[in-house]
Short mmCIF file of C-alpha atoms in Angstrom, two decimals:
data_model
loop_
_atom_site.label_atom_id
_atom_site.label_comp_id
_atom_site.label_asym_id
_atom_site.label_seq_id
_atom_site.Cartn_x
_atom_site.Cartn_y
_atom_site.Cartn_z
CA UNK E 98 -155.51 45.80 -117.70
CA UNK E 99 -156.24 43.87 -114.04
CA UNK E 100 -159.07 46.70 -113.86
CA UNK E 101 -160.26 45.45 -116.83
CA UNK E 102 -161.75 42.47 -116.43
CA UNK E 103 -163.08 43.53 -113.22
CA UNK E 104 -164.76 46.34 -114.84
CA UNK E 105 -166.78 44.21 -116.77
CA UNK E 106 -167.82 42.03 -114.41
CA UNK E 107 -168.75 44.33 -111.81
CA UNK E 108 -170.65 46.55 -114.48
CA UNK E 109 -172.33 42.97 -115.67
CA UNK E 110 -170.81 43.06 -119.37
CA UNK E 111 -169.02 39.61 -118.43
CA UNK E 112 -169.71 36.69 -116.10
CA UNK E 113 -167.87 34.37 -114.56
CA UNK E 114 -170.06 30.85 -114.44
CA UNK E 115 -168.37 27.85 -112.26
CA UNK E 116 -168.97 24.35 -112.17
CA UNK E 117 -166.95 23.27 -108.53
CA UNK E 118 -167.16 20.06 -107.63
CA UNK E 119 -165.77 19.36 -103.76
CA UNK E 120 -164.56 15.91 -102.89
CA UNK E 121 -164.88 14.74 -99.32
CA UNK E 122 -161.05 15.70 -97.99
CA UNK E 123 -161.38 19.25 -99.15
CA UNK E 124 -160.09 18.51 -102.52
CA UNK E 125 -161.78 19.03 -106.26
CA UNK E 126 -161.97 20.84 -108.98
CA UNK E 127 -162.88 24.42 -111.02
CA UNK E 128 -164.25 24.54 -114.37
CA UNK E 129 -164.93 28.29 -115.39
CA UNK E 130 -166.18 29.92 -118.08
CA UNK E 131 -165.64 33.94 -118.11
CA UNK E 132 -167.57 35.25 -121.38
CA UNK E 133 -167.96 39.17 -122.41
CA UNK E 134 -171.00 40.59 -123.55
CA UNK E 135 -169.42 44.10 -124.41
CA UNK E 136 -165.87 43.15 -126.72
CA UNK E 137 -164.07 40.30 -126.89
CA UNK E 138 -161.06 40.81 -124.92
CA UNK E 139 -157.40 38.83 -125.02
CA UNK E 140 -155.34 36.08 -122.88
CA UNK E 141 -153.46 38.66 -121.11
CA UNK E 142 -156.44 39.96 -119.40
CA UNK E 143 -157.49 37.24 -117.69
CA UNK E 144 -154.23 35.73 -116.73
CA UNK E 145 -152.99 39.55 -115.06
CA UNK E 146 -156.46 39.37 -113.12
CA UNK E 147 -155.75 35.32 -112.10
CA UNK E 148 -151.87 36.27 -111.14
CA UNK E 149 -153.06 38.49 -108.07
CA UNK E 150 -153.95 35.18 -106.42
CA UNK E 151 -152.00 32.68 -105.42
CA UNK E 152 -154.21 29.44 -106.69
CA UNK E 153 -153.15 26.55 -107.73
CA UNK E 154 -152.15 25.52 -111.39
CA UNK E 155 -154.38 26.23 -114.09
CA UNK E 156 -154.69 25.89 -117.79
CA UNK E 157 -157.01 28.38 -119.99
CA UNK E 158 -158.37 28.12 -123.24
CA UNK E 159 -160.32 30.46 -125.62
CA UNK E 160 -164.01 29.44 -126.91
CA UNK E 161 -163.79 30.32 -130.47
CA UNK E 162 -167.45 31.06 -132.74
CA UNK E 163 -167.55 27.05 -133.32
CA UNK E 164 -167.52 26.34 -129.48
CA UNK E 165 -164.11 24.46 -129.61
CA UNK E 166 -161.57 24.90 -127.00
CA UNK E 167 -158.51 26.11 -128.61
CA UNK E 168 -154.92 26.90 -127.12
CA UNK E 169 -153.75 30.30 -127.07
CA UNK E 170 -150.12 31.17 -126.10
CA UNK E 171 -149.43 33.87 -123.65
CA UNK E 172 -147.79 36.63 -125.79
CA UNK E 173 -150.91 35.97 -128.35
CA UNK E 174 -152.94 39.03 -128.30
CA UNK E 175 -156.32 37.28 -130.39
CA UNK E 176 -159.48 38.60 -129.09
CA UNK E 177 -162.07 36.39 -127.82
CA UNK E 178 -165.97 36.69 -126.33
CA UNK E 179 -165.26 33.35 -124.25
CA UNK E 180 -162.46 31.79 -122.37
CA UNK E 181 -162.40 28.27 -120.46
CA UNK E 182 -159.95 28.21 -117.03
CA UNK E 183 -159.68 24.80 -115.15
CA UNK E 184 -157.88 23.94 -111.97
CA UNK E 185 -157.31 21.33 -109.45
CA UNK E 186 -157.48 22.38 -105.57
CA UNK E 187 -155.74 19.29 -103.37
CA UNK E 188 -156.73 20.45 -100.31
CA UNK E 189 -159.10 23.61 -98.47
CA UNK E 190 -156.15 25.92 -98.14
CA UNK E 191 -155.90 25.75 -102.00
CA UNK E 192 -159.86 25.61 -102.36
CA UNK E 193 -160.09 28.78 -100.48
CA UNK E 194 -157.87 30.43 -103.24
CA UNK E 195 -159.96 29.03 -105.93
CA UNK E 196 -162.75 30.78 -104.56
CA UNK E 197 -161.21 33.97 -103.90
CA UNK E 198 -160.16 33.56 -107.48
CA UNK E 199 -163.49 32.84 -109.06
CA UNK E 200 -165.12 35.38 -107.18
CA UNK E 201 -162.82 37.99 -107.43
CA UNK E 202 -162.36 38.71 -103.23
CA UNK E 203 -159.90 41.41 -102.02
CA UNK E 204 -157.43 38.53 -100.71
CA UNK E 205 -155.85 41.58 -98.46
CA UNK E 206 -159.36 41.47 -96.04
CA UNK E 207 -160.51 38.62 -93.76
CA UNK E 208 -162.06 36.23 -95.48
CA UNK E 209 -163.85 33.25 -94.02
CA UNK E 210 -161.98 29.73 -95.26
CA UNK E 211 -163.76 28.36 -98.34
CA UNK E 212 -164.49 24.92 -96.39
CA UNK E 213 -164.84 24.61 -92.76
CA UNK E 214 -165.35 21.91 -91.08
CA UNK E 215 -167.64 21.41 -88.28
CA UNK E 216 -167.40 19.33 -84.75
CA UNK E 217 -169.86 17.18 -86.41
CA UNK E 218 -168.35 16.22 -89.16
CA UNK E 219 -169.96 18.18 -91.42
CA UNK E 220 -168.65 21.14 -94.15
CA UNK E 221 -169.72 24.42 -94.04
CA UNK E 222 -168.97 25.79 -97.66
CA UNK E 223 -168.79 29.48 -98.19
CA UNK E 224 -168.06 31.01 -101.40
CA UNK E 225 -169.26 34.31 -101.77
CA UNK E 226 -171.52 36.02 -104.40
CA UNK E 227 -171.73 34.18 -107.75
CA UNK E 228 -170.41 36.06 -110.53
CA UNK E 229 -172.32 34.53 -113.06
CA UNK E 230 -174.25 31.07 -112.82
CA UNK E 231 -172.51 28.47 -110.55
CA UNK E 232 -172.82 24.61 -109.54
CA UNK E 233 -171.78 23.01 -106.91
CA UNK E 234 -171.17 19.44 -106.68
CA UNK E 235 -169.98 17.41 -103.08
CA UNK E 236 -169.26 14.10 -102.49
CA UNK E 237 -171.85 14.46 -99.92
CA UNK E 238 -175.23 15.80 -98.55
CA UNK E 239 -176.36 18.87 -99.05
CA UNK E 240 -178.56 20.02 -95.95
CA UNK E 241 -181.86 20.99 -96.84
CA UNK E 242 -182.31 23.64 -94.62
CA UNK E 243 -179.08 25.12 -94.47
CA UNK E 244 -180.09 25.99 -98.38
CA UNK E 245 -180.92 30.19 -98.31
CA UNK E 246 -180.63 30.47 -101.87
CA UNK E 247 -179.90 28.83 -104.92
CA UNK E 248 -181.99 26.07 -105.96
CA UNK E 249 -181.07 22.32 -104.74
CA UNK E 250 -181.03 20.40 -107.97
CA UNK E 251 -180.61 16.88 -106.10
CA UNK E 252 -178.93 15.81 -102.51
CA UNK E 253 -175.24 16.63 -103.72
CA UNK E 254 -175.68 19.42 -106.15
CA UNK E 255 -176.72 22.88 -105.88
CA UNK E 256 -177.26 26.20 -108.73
CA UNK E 257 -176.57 29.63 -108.08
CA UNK E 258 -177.20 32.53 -110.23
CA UNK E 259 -175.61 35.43 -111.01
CA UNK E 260 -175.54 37.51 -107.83
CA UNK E 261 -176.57 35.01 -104.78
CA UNK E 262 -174.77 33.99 -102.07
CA UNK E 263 -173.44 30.83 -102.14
CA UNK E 264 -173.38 29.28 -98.66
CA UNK E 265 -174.69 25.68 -97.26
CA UNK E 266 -174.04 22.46 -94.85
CA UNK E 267 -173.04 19.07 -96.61
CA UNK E 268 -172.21 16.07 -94.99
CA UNK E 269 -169.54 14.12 -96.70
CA UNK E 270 -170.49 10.60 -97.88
CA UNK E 271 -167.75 7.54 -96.49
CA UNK E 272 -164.90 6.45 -98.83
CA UNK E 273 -164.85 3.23 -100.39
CA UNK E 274 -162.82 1.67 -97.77
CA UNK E 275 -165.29 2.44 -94.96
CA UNK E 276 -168.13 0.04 -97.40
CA UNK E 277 -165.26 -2.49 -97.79
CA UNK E 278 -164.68 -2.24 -94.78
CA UNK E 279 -168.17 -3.16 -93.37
CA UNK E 280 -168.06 -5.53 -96.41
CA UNK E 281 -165.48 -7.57 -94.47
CA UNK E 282 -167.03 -7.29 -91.11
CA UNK E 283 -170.06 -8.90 -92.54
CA UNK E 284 -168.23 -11.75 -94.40
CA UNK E 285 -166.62 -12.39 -91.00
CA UNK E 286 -169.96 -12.37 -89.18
CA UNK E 287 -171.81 -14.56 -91.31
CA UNK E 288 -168.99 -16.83 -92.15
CA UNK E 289 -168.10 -17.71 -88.65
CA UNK E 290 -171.78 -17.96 -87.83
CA UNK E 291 -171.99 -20.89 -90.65
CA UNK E 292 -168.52 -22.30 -89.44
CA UNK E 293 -170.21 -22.82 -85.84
CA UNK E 294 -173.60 -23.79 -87.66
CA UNK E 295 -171.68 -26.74 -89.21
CA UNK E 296 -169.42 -27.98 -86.31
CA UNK E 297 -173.01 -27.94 -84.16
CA UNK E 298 -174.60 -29.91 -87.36
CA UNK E 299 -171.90 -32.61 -86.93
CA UNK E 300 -170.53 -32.41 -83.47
CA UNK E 301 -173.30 -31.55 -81.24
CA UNK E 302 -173.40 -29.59 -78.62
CA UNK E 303 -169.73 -31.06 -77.99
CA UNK E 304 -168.35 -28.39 -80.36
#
């Protein structure tokens, strides 16, 4: 049954397409959508292939022939063409089982993390071959040149087909507290500055 699923996806009867999006601490989320070409297969398929990896939490749904998301419960042996998964990672620890997940990596070898990060601050992301057609969202820059394949939609999201490697550079963006932050600095600035303004207006060079 784990063979299964593999099977298919190896032989290209079934692909696996992501949308990731990766938040600045390492965090984010998984949407997937696995869909056979050859037979419809059941529940129990995917979730035997998914239980081989430790990854966080997920929920999955079958895609029936309207395109609605429907629950199906585990000892439910209805076929389908096309499931959903989605998942949560909290951290690059969990990310990296997401991707070994999605990608369907022999957790037993030594696999580079999913996320590193660099002495400059920046994220190297590394994700393997894309089993079907993937995007990538960061709360970030992408690096232009660290791009070898895939095609760089916009400065934070990326597209992989079926097949290429996913790998780039992406510099996170600041969190809202670093803009407040400055915010603040500059209504302290300025404020003072009209505070002295004012005392110079009506004091003179005494103040």
């Amino acid at each position: 049954m784990i063979l299964s699923l593999c099977m298919l996806v190896l032989s290209g009867c079934a692909t696996i397409n992501s949308d990731i999006h990766i938040n600045r601490d390492g965090s984010g989320t998984w949407d997937a959508t696995v869909k056979s070409q050859a037979e419809p297969i059941e529940k129990k398929v995917i979730t035997e292939v998914l239980a081989k990896y430790p990854m966080p939490e997920y929920t999955i749904k079958a895609i029936n022939n309207e395109g609605k998301a429907i629950k199906v419960d585990d000892n439910d042996t209805a076929e389908y063409n096309t499931w959903s998964i989605a998942s949560e990672f909290k951290n690059i620890d969990e990310f990296t089982l997401v991707r070994n997940a999605m990608t369907l990596q022999d957790k037993n070898k030594n696999l580079a993390p999913a996320l590193e990060k660099t002495t400059s601050g920046t994220y190297i992301v590394d994700l393997g071959t894309s089993l079907g057609n993937t995007t990538v969202s960061v709360s970030g820059t992408i690096d232009k040149v660290s791009v070898q394949s895939g095609t760089l939609k916009n400065d934070n999201t990326i597209t992989f087909s079926q097949n290429e490697r996913m790998r780039f550079i992406f510099k996170p963006d600041h969190s809202w507290f670093f803009y407040i932050g400055i915010g603040i600095g500059i209504v302290v600035v300025v404020g003072g500055g009209y505070i002295f303004y004012l005392r110079r207006k009506y004091y003179g060079d005494a103040a």
